[in-house]
Short mmCIF file of C-alpha atoms in Angstrom, two decimals:
data_model
loop_
_atom_site.label_atom_id
_atom_site.label_comp_id
_atom_site.label_asym_id
_atom_site.label_seq_id
_atom_site.Cartn_x
_atom_site.Cartn_y
_atom_site.Cartn_z
CA MET A 1 -0.38 8.69 -13.16
CA TYR A 2 -1.16 4.78 -13.92
CA GLN A 3 -1.38 2.67 -17.03
CA SER A 4 -3.60 -0.36 -17.82
CA LEU A 5 -2.48 -2.36 -20.61
CA PHE A 6 -5.11 -3.98 -23.03
CA PHE A 7 -4.57 -6.71 -25.72
CA THR A 8 -6.62 -9.24 -27.55
CA ALA A 9 -5.61 -12.72 -28.81
CA VAL A 10 -7.29 -14.90 -31.51
CA ILE A 11 -6.47 -18.66 -30.55
CA GLY A 12 -6.07 -21.19 -33.65
CA VAL A 13 -7.45 -24.63 -32.84
CA ARG A 14 -6.27 -27.46 -34.97
CA ASN A 15 -7.53 -31.13 -34.46
CA MET A 16 -5.52 -34.12 -35.22
CA PRO A 17 -6.99 -37.16 -36.83
CA ARG A 18 -10.07 -38.53 -34.74
CA MET A 19 -8.47 -41.98 -34.59
CA ARG A 20 -5.61 -40.48 -32.71
CA THR A 21 -7.48 -38.23 -31.11
CA LYS A 22 -5.16 -35.75 -30.30
CA THR A 23 -6.06 -32.13 -29.62
CA LEU A 24 -3.63 -28.91 -30.19
CA LEU A 25 -4.82 -25.31 -29.02
CA LEU A 26 -2.30 -23.11 -30.82
CA LEU A 27 -1.87 -19.53 -30.27
CA GLY A 28 -2.85 -17.83 -33.46
CA ALA A 29 -2.83 -14.38 -34.90
CA LEU A 30 -2.44 -11.53 -32.17
CA LEU A 31 -4.51 -8.58 -32.27
CA LEU A 32 -2.50 -6.11 -30.22
CA ALA A 33 -3.95 -2.72 -29.13
CA LEU A 34 -2.24 -0.83 -26.49
CA ALA A 35 -4.77 1.17 -24.57
CA SER A 36 -3.04 3.44 -22.19
CA VAL A 37 -5.52 4.49 -19.61
CA ALA A 38 -4.60 7.75 -17.51
CA PHE A 39 -5.74 7.24 -13.97
CA ALA A 40 -5.38 10.72 -12.10
CA ASP A 41 -4.62 10.51 -8.63
CA ASN A 42 -8.05 11.05 -6.68
CA ASP A 43 -9.43 10.58 -3.11
CA ALA A 44 -10.46 7.18 -4.18
CA ASP A 45 -6.75 6.15 -4.80
CA LYS A 46 -5.66 7.86 -1.45
CA ALA A 47 -8.03 6.46 1.05
CA PRO A 48 -10.40 3.37 2.06
CA ASP A 49 -13.38 3.80 0.75
CA GLU A 50 -15.30 3.30 4.07
CA ALA A 51 -13.36 6.40 5.07
CA LEU A 52 -14.80 8.76 2.46
CA LEU A 53 -18.17 7.34 3.52
CA HIS A 54 -18.14 8.62 6.46
CA GLU A 55 -16.42 11.92 6.14
CA GLN A 56 -17.83 15.14 7.27
CA VAL A 57 -16.28 18.86 7.51
CA VAL A 58 -17.37 21.16 10.17
CA GLN A 59 -16.64 24.76 10.70
CA ILE A 60 -15.74 25.36 14.55
CA ALA A 61 -14.65 28.18 17.20
CA GLY A 62 -10.97 28.25 17.65
CA ASP A 63 -9.25 29.72 20.89
CA PRO A 64 -11.71 31.68 22.62
CA ASP A 65 -9.18 34.22 23.84
CA ALA A 66 -8.02 34.88 20.17
CA PRO A 67 -11.38 34.17 18.11
CA ALA A 68 -10.83 32.44 14.59
CA THR A 69 -12.83 29.94 12.73
CA LEU A 70 -11.14 26.57 12.02
CA VAL A 71 -11.82 23.99 9.43
CA MET A 72 -12.05 20.51 10.60
CA THR A 73 -12.22 17.24 9.02
CA ILE A 74 -14.08 14.32 11.12
CA PHE A 75 -13.85 10.44 10.24
CA THR A 76 -16.01 8.10 12.26
CA PRO A 77 -16.13 4.32 12.13
CA PRO A 78 -19.32 2.32 11.74
CA GLY A 79 -21.83 2.46 14.41
CA PRO A 80 -23.16 4.89 16.45
CA GLY A 81 -20.51 5.33 19.28
CA PRO A 82 -19.58 6.60 21.77
CA PHE A 83 -15.89 6.35 19.98
CA PRO A 84 -12.55 7.01 21.46
CA LEU A 85 -11.38 10.14 19.93
CA ALA A 86 -8.15 10.50 17.83
CA VAL A 87 -6.87 13.80 16.79
CA MET A 88 -4.57 14.00 14.40
CA ASN A 89 -2.91 17.47 13.66
CA HIS A 90 -1.16 18.68 10.30
CA GLY A 91 2.42 19.94 9.33
CA SER A 92 3.41 22.85 7.48
CA THR A 93 4.50 22.85 3.85
CA GLY A 94 7.26 24.97 3.39
CA GLY A 95 7.03 26.03 -0.13
CA ILE A 96 3.09 26.76 0.14
CA PRO A 97 1.31 29.60 1.98
CA PRO A 98 -0.37 28.39 5.09
CA GLU A 99 -3.77 29.58 3.63
CA GLN A 100 -2.96 27.91 0.38
CA GLN A 101 -2.64 24.45 2.10
CA PRO A 102 -5.23 21.83 1.53
CA ARG A 103 -7.31 20.48 3.99
CA TYR A 104 -5.40 17.81 6.17
CA ARG A 105 -7.50 14.59 5.97
CA LEU A 106 -6.12 11.74 3.54
CA THR A 107 -3.23 10.04 6.19
CA PHE A 108 -2.25 6.76 7.11
CA SER A 109 -2.30 7.96 10.59
CA ALA A 110 -6.10 8.55 10.44
CA TYR A 111 -6.99 5.30 8.87
CA TYR A 112 -4.67 3.75 11.19
CA PHE A 113 -6.86 5.18 14.30
CA LEU A 114 -10.28 4.17 12.40
CA SER A 115 -9.10 0.64 12.17
CA ARG A 116 -8.81 0.58 15.93
CA GLY A 117 -12.29 1.82 16.38
CA TYR A 118 -11.73 5.42 16.98
CA ALA A 119 -13.29 8.64 15.72
CA VAL A 120 -10.66 10.94 14.35
CA ALA A 121 -10.50 14.78 13.95
CA LEU A 122 -8.16 16.78 12.05
CA PRO A 123 -8.32 20.76 12.51
CA MET A 124 -6.70 22.95 10.53
CA VAL A 125 -5.10 25.54 13.11
CA ARG A 126 -5.79 29.25 12.16
CA GLY A 127 -4.16 30.49 9.19
CA TYR A 128 -4.17 27.23 7.62
CA GLY A 129 -5.87 25.47 4.78
CA GLY A 130 -9.14 27.58 5.02
CA SER A 131 -9.39 28.70 8.68
CA SER A 132 -9.37 32.12 9.45
CA GLY A 133 -6.84 34.26 11.43
CA HIS A 134 -3.00 33.74 11.51
CA LEU A 135 -0.53 32.28 13.87
CA ARG A 136 1.28 34.98 15.90
CA SER A 137 5.29 35.11 15.08
CA HIS A 138 7.18 34.80 18.23
CA ALA A 139 10.69 35.04 16.45
CA CYS A 140 12.62 32.20 17.96
CA ASP A 141 10.55 31.26 20.93
CA ASP A 142 8.97 28.14 19.48
CA LEU A 143 7.24 27.21 22.59
CA ALA A 144 4.85 30.07 22.28
CA VAL A 145 4.27 29.04 18.59
CA GLY A 146 3.60 25.58 19.87
CA ILE A 147 0.86 26.86 22.64
CA ASP A 148 -0.95 29.04 20.13
CA ALA A 149 -1.15 26.48 17.87
CA ALA A 150 -2.07 24.29 20.69
CA LYS A 151 -5.11 26.44 22.04
CA ASP A 152 -6.84 25.81 18.95
CA ILE A 153 -6.12 22.29 19.13
CA ARG A 154 -8.10 22.46 22.49
CA ALA A 155 -10.97 24.19 20.99
CA ALA A 156 -11.23 21.39 18.83
CA ILE A 157 -10.90 18.60 21.20
CA ASN A 158 -13.78 20.30 23.16
CA TYR A 159 -15.64 20.76 20.18
CA MET A 160 -15.34 16.68 19.83
CA LYS A 161 -16.01 16.25 23.52
CA GLN A 162 -19.66 17.54 23.27
CA GLN A 163 -20.79 15.19 20.36
CA PRO A 164 -22.86 12.44 21.72
CA TYR A 165 -20.55 9.61 19.46
CA ILE A 166 -17.73 10.68 21.14
CA ASP A 167 -16.19 9.24 24.63
CA GLY A 168 -14.30 12.13 25.87
CA SER A 169 -12.67 10.38 28.50
CA ARG A 170 -10.50 8.41 26.13
CA ILE A 171 -8.42 10.65 23.63
CA ILE A 172 -5.23 10.23 21.92
CA VAL A 173 -3.50 13.44 20.23
CA ALA A 174 -1.14 13.28 17.53
CA GLY A 175 0.54 15.22 14.90
CA GLN A 176 3.21 14.95 12.04
CA SER A 177 6.03 17.36 11.70
CA PHE A 178 5.00 21.14 12.86
CA GLY A 179 1.68 18.99 13.94
CA GLY A 180 3.53 16.98 16.09
CA TRP A 181 5.35 19.68 17.84
CA ASN A 182 2.02 21.35 18.62
CA THR A 183 0.79 17.89 19.96
CA LEU A 184 3.53 18.05 22.38
CA ALA A 185 2.69 21.45 23.20
CA LEU A 186 -0.83 20.72 24.02
CA GLY A 187 0.83 18.38 26.82
CA ALA A 188 1.66 21.68 28.59
CA LEU A 189 -2.27 22.47 28.54
CA ASP A 190 -3.25 19.46 30.39
CA VAL A 191 -6.75 19.08 28.60
CA PRO A 192 -8.80 16.37 30.62
CA GLY A 193 -9.28 13.33 28.81
CA VAL A 194 -6.11 13.17 26.73
CA LYS A 195 -4.15 10.42 28.03
CA GLY A 196 -1.07 10.49 25.93
CA LEU A 197 0.77 12.26 23.05
CA VAL A 198 2.04 11.14 19.79
CA SER A 199 4.96 13.09 17.62
CA PHE A 200 5.58 11.96 14.00
CA ALA A 201 8.81 13.70 13.10
CA GLY A 202 7.90 16.55 15.41
CA GLY A 203 9.17 19.96 15.10
CA MET A 204 9.52 23.40 13.64
CA LYS A 205 11.92 25.96 12.27
CA SER A 206 11.18 29.48 13.08
CA SER A 207 12.24 31.57 9.64
CA GLY A 208 13.18 34.37 11.26
CA CYS A 209 15.74 32.63 13.77
CA ARG A 210 19.55 32.69 13.05
CA ASP A 211 19.86 29.35 14.56
CA PRO A 212 16.33 27.32 14.36
CA ASP A 213 18.04 24.07 15.39
CA ALA A 214 19.19 25.67 18.66
CA ALA A 215 15.76 27.21 19.27
CA LEU A 216 14.01 24.16 19.07
CA ILE A 217 16.15 22.08 21.25
CA ALA A 218 16.43 24.80 23.64
CA ALA A 219 12.14 24.93 23.36
CA ALA A 220 11.93 21.11 23.85
CA GLY A 221 13.98 21.24 27.00
CA GLU A 222 11.45 24.00 28.39
CA LEU A 223 8.41 22.10 27.34
CA GLY A 224 9.71 19.03 29.08
CA SER A 225 9.41 20.88 32.31
CA GLU A 226 5.68 21.42 31.79
CA VAL A 227 4.15 17.82 30.79
CA SER A 228 3.00 15.20 32.64
CA LYS A 229 1.28 13.16 29.87
CA PRO A 230 2.98 10.21 28.33
CA SER A 231 4.57 10.90 24.63
CA ILE A 232 5.79 8.57 21.94
CA TRP A 233 8.26 9.97 19.34
CA PHE A 234 9.22 8.89 15.73
CA PHE A 235 12.30 9.71 13.98
CA GLY A 236 14.51 8.59 11.38
CA ASP A 237 18.10 8.85 10.09
CA ASN A 238 17.57 10.37 6.92
CA ASP A 239 14.73 13.18 7.88
CA ARG A 240 15.22 16.10 5.21
CA ILE A 241 13.86 18.56 7.89
CA PHE A 242 15.41 17.58 11.20
CA ALA A 243 18.64 15.88 11.37
CA THR A 244 19.58 13.15 13.36
CA PRO A 245 21.48 15.03 16.07
CA VAL A 246 19.04 17.73 16.47
CA TRP A 247 15.88 15.19 17.25
CA HIS A 248 18.21 13.42 19.67
CA ALA A 249 19.17 16.79 21.53
CA MET A 250 15.29 17.50 21.53
CA TYR A 251 14.57 14.28 23.15
CA GLU A 252 17.00 14.23 25.48
CA HIS A 253 16.36 17.98 26.70
CA TYR A 254 12.57 17.01 26.87
CA THR A 255 13.16 13.85 29.16
CA ALA A 256 15.97 15.21 31.04
CA ALA A 257 13.21 17.74 32.16
CA GLY A 258 11.01 15.56 33.37
CA ALA A 259 8.41 14.65 30.75
CA PRO A 260 7.59 10.86 30.25
CA ALA A 261 8.66 9.82 26.68
CA GLU A 262 9.63 6.89 24.35
CA LEU A 263 11.59 7.52 21.52
CA VAL A 264 11.32 5.04 18.19
CA ALA A 265 14.56 5.88 16.05
CA TYR A 266 13.69 3.55 13.52
CA GLY A 267 16.87 4.44 10.94
CA ARG A 268 16.29 5.52 7.32
CA PHE A 269 13.17 5.10 5.30
CA GLY A 270 12.82 5.58 1.70
CA VAL A 271 14.04 8.78 0.34
CA ASP A 272 12.99 10.86 3.38
CA SER A 273 11.80 9.42 6.68
CA HIS A 274 9.95 12.54 7.18
CA ASN A 275 7.53 11.23 5.22
CA LEU A 276 6.76 8.14 7.19
CA LEU A 277 2.95 8.67 7.43
CA GLY A 278 2.85 8.95 3.52
CA SER A 279 3.48 5.88 2.47
CA GLY A 280 1.83 2.39 3.33
CA GLU A 281 5.71 0.95 3.34
CA GLY A 282 5.95 2.59 6.78
CA LEU A 283 3.04 0.86 8.68
CA SER A 284 5.39 -2.40 9.75
CA ILE A 285 7.91 0.39 11.34
CA TRP A 286 5.18 2.88 13.57
CA VAL A 287 1.90 0.75 14.04
CA PRO A 288 3.48 -2.28 16.36
CA LYS A 289 5.11 0.66 18.34
CA LEU A 290 1.83 2.52 18.83
CA ASP A 291 -0.36 -0.54 19.37
CA ALA A 292 1.63 -1.32 22.48
CA PHE A 293 1.97 2.60 23.57
CA LEU A 294 -1.88 2.77 23.48
CA GLY A 295 -2.07 -0.38 25.29
CA ARG A 296 0.08 1.14 28.25
CA LEU A 297 -2.40 3.76 28.30
CA GLN A 298 -5.54 1.21 28.45
CA LEU A 299 -6.56 2.53 25.07
CA PRO A 300 -8.07 0.52 22.12
CA ASN A 301 -4.94 -0.75 20.31
CA THR A 302 -6.31 -3.86 18.46
CA LEU A 303 -7.69 -4.24 14.93
CA VAL A 304 -11.33 -3.96 14.56
CA TYR A 305 -11.79 -2.66 11.12
CA PRO A 306 -9.29 -3.83 8.61
CA GLU A 307 -10.85 -2.36 5.47
CA TYR A 308 -9.13 1.05 7.03
CA LEU A 309 -5.88 -0.14 6.42
CA PRO A 310 -4.32 -1.61 3.01
CA GLN A 311 -4.43 -5.56 2.46
CA PRO A 312 -1.48 -7.51 3.59
CA ALA A 313 0.70 -8.80 0.45
CA PRO A 314 0.06 -12.18 -0.50
CA ALA A 315 3.37 -14.64 0.27
CA PRO A 316 5.76 -14.81 -2.33
CA SER A 317 4.81 -17.87 -4.96
CA HIS A 318 8.25 -18.70 -6.17
CA TYR A 319 6.91 -18.77 -9.63
CA ALA A 320 9.65 -16.89 -11.50
CA ASP A 321 12.37 -14.20 -10.34
CA LEU A 322 10.97 -11.02 -10.58
CA THR A 323 13.39 -9.78 -13.23
CA ASP A 324 12.73 -13.06 -15.47
CA LEU A 325 10.94 -11.31 -18.29
CA GLN A 326 10.32 -14.44 -20.05
CA ALA A 327 8.37 -16.07 -17.31
CA LEU A 328 5.73 -13.40 -17.65
CA PRO A 329 2.07 -14.80 -18.52
CA TYR A 330 -0.21 -13.21 -21.17
CA LEU A 331 2.13 -10.21 -21.40
CA ASN A 332 4.65 -11.90 -23.64
CA ALA A 333 1.76 -12.63 -26.29
CA MET A 334 2.40 -9.09 -26.74
CA GLY A 335 3.82 -7.93 -30.18
CA GLY A 336 6.98 -5.74 -30.08
CA ASP A 337 7.67 -6.49 -26.87
CA ARG A 338 4.88 -3.89 -25.75
CA GLY A 339 4.21 -6.33 -22.67
CA ILE A 340 7.86 -6.77 -21.72
CA ALA A 341 8.03 -2.66 -21.96
CA TYR A 342 4.93 -2.49 -19.89
CA TYR A 343 6.36 -4.82 -17.00
CA GLN A 344 9.98 -3.03 -17.26
CA ARG A 345 8.34 0.29 -16.37
CA PHE A 346 6.52 -1.46 -13.18
CA LEU A 347 9.63 -2.54 -11.99
CA GLU A 348 11.15 1.03 -11.95
CA LYS A 349 8.12 2.18 -10.01
CA PRO A 350 8.81 3.06 -6.14
CA LEU A 351 7.44 0.81 -3.36
CA PRO A 352 4.86 0.03 -2.22
CA ARG A 353 3.85 -1.19 -5.98
CA ALA A 354 1.38 -3.89 -7.32
CA LEU A 355 0.98 -5.32 -10.38
CA ALA A 356 -2.18 -7.66 -11.81
CA ILE A 357 -2.41 -9.53 -14.90
CA GLY A 358 -5.60 -10.95 -16.73
CA ILE A 359 -6.21 -12.61 -19.78
CA HIS A 360 -6.13 -9.64 -22.04
CA GLY A 361 -4.74 -6.77 -20.32
CA ALA A 362 -2.91 -5.70 -17.04
CA GLY A 363 -3.03 -3.09 -14.39
CA GLU A 364 -0.45 -1.43 -12.11
CA ALA A 365 -0.35 0.75 -9.42
CA SER A 366 2.11 2.59 -6.98
CA GLY A 367 1.93 4.44 -3.77
CA GLY A 368 -1.82 5.66 -3.04
CA PHE A 369 -3.49 3.64 -0.03
CA ASP A 370 -3.52 0.49 -1.31
CA PRO A 371 -1.76 -0.73 -4.39
CA ILE A 372 -2.78 -4.17 -4.42
CA LEU A 373 -6.58 -2.88 -4.36
CA LEU A 374 -5.72 -0.30 -6.78
CA ALA A 375 -3.91 -2.78 -9.46
CA MET A 376 -6.93 -5.42 -9.38
CA ARG A 377 -9.26 -2.74 -9.94
CA ARG A 378 -7.47 -1.33 -12.85
CA CYS A 379 -6.97 -5.01 -14.37
CA GLN A 380 -10.26 -5.70 -14.14
CA LYS A 381 -11.53 -2.89 -15.69
CA ILE A 382 -10.14 -3.90 -19.00
CA THR A 383 -10.13 -7.98 -18.84
CA PRO A 384 -11.37 -10.79 -16.82
CA GLY A 385 -9.22 -13.20 -15.01
CA CYS A 386 -7.02 -10.79 -13.01
CA ARG A 387 -4.76 -11.91 -10.68
CA LEU A 388 -1.88 -10.50 -8.87
CA TYR A 389 1.48 -10.84 -10.48
CA ALA A 390 4.15 -9.07 -8.67
CA VAL A 391 3.71 -7.09 -5.10
CA ASP A 392 6.79 -4.67 -4.47
CA ASP A 393 9.76 -7.26 -5.04
CA ASP A 394 8.19 -10.20 -4.82
CA VAL A 395 6.40 -12.34 -7.52
CA VAL A 396 3.12 -13.78 -6.09
CA TRP A 397 1.46 -15.21 -9.03
CA VAL A 398 -0.52 -18.46 -8.33
CA ARG A 399 -1.95 -20.82 -10.93
CA PRO A 400 -5.58 -21.49 -10.60
CA THR A 401 -5.08 -25.31 -10.67
CA PRO A 402 -1.95 -26.26 -8.97
CA ILE A 403 1.03 -28.24 -10.57
CA PRO A 404 3.46 -30.35 -8.96
CA PRO A 405 7.17 -28.81 -8.47
CA PRO A 406 9.58 -28.95 -11.35
CA SER A 407 10.85 -32.79 -11.68
CA HIS A 408 13.78 -32.19 -13.67
CA PHE A 409 12.75 -35.32 -15.56
CA ALA A 410 14.24 -33.66 -18.64
CA VAL A 411 15.16 -30.54 -20.15
CA LEU A 412 12.08 -28.48 -21.47
CA ALA A 413 13.20 -28.33 -24.70
CA ASP A 414 14.21 -31.87 -25.40
CA GLU A 415 11.15 -32.86 -27.28
CA SER A 416 12.61 -36.42 -27.43
CA ALA A 417 12.46 -37.11 -23.93
CA VAL A 418 8.76 -36.67 -23.69
CA PRO A 419 6.94 -39.99 -23.15
CA TYR A 420 4.43 -41.95 -25.25
CA LEU A 421 4.58 -39.60 -28.22
CA LYS A 422 4.64 -40.62 -31.54
CA PRO A 423 5.85 -37.97 -34.34
CA PRO A 424 2.92 -35.95 -34.66
CA GLY A 425 2.78 -35.43 -31.03
CA ARG A 426 6.48 -34.57 -31.28
CA LEU A 427 5.56 -31.91 -33.64
CA GLY A 428 2.88 -30.92 -31.44
CA TYR A 429 5.31 -30.71 -28.40
CA GLU A 430 7.67 -28.17 -30.92
CA LYS A 431 4.54 -26.40 -31.06
CA PHE A 432 3.85 -25.98 -27.47
CA LEU A 433 7.22 -24.72 -26.90
CA MET A 434 6.52 -21.70 -29.19
CA MET A 435 3.26 -20.72 -26.92
CA THR A 436 3.26 -17.92 -25.03
CA ARG A 437 2.71 -18.33 -21.14
CA PRO A 438 0.49 -19.43 -19.65
CA ARG A 439 0.52 -22.91 -21.26
CA ALA A 440 0.30 -26.62 -20.41
CA PHE A 441 1.37 -29.82 -22.19
CA VAL A 442 -0.35 -32.93 -21.52
CA ILE A 443 0.19 -36.50 -22.16
CA ALA A 444 -1.71 -40.03 -21.93
CA PRO A 445 -0.04 -43.77 -22.14
CA ASP A 446 -1.68 -44.24 -25.52
CA GLY A 447 0.22 -41.47 -26.99
CA GLY A 448 -2.82 -38.92 -26.68
CA TRP A 449 -1.82 -35.15 -25.79
CA ALA A 450 -3.10 -31.89 -25.73
CA ALA A 451 -1.32 -28.50 -25.66
CA VAL A 452 -3.04 -25.29 -24.25
CA ALA A 453 -1.72 -21.51 -24.18
CA ARG A 454 -3.02 -18.64 -22.68
CA GLY A 455 -7.26 -18.60 -21.43
CA PHE A 456 -7.61 -18.06 -17.64
CA ASP A 457 -6.41 -21.95 -16.65
CA PRO A 458 -4.29 -23.60 -19.35
CA VAL A 459 -3.63 -26.65 -17.02
CA SER A 460 -7.31 -27.39 -16.26
CA ALA A 461 -8.15 -26.84 -20.13
CA ALA A 462 -5.14 -29.22 -21.08
CA LEU A 463 -6.32 -31.68 -18.69
CA ALA A 464 -9.87 -31.87 -19.52
CA ASP A 465 -9.18 -31.79 -23.28
CA CYS A 466 -7.15 -35.15 -22.95
CA LYS A 467 -9.52 -36.73 -20.64
CA ALA A 468 -12.27 -36.15 -22.91
CA VAL A 469 -10.89 -39.00 -25.32
CA HIS A 470 -8.12 -40.59 -23.47
CA THR A 471 -7.38 -42.19 -20.06
CA GLY A 472 -4.29 -41.72 -17.69
CA CYS A 473 -3.53 -37.95 -18.72
CA ARG A 474 -1.22 -36.41 -16.77
CA LEU A 475 0.58 -33.11 -17.07
CA TYR A 476 3.92 -33.21 -18.71
CA ALA A 477 5.05 -29.69 -18.59
CA ALA A 478 3.78 -26.10 -17.87
CA ASP A 479 4.69 -22.54 -18.65
CA GLY A 480 8.83 -23.23 -18.51
CA ASP A 481 9.26 -26.48 -16.19
CA VAL A 482 8.89 -30.20 -16.89
CA VAL A 483 6.78 -31.81 -13.94
CA TRP A 484 6.64 -35.02 -15.14
CA ARG A 485 7.41 -37.98 -13.04
CA PRO A 486 7.65 -41.43 -14.04
#
């Protein structure tokens, strides 16, 4: 659940005597309204728009030797094809019976392959997520379980190869957790057209086995003697399902038996590296490695459709420190510290996260497909002038009109140091210091001045107000900095 913040402000205007031609825009009474808008998680928050536009769900025949009907989701990139094919295989949620698991479809791995121009198929093996039948139990024989599931995956591949928009000679198969193990098992079936295998924290734990880790390690060694297709494995050190010694031993037994494989041991990730694919934060870990792997297989590995991946974060602007509550534009105008409290709650959200601030409100997002996009959308629903303020742990706020860097000409609060001003102007500067951000103060050689707070672009507005009746107008201060240089 996310919140957007809405507030309104009445700006008071006071004009100085015309002969002195000074303009002051003062912040008057604030009419505050906190609109807590609940945004329930939905598909649009978890997936790129383009993927949802090109999604289909089909029912296909599973392994012909053990008939079952499988549910499969298919995503296609723009155009008629033929596309290379990526098959992405689901895991197993221990606390949920297989038949109650949701259809596997919203995953960063699928978005990645779409961005590289692949069609993506996500089959549910028998007994899972709407597919009929059930996987047989094989006690501690993990390889037999994997082979049974792999036969359903092979059926899904054969179905896809019959589609006119699929290039059946260019196939990559990937999977997460139990799906990663089933992907490796598919390698033993030597399916034509499959060029490589990708395992994200692949493995399984047999519920009826006294030592499931030992069974898995032994099965990995046995499987390695039957697989000739290259694979790439991704594992982290804080995996809550498979401890580091277990997956290291799996890999060692698998490769010692002759199977070609590359291990990407990326250390710790978040609170549980088993969920690497569940967060956009993980993309920088696995995307470059997978791109290189696909390149070695002479499969497409370059970004073709960037709209399928989260937009990159802007560079830090160094406008303020992330925890500087006084630097917040607009939010500080809220009475009762409600704007500051809203920002403090944002800082407690996990990464990835983003906050957008507009003239009358703000929107934030944490997690999901693209927090930057979501935060901007939520902000734009309630206010104009939305801009990103913070992404993850960086402030990225940029003023519409650039200003010079701080000059350190004087301390901001030193009203006596401001050049040109006569007593009424110094009183105006004192009023400026009480305004909320964003704010700007402009001075002219004849003693003219202008102060503007809030609005979309206070710097531009203050300069325009001053130049309307004065010459030589220059910015003296903006927000919390003096930028004047003699």
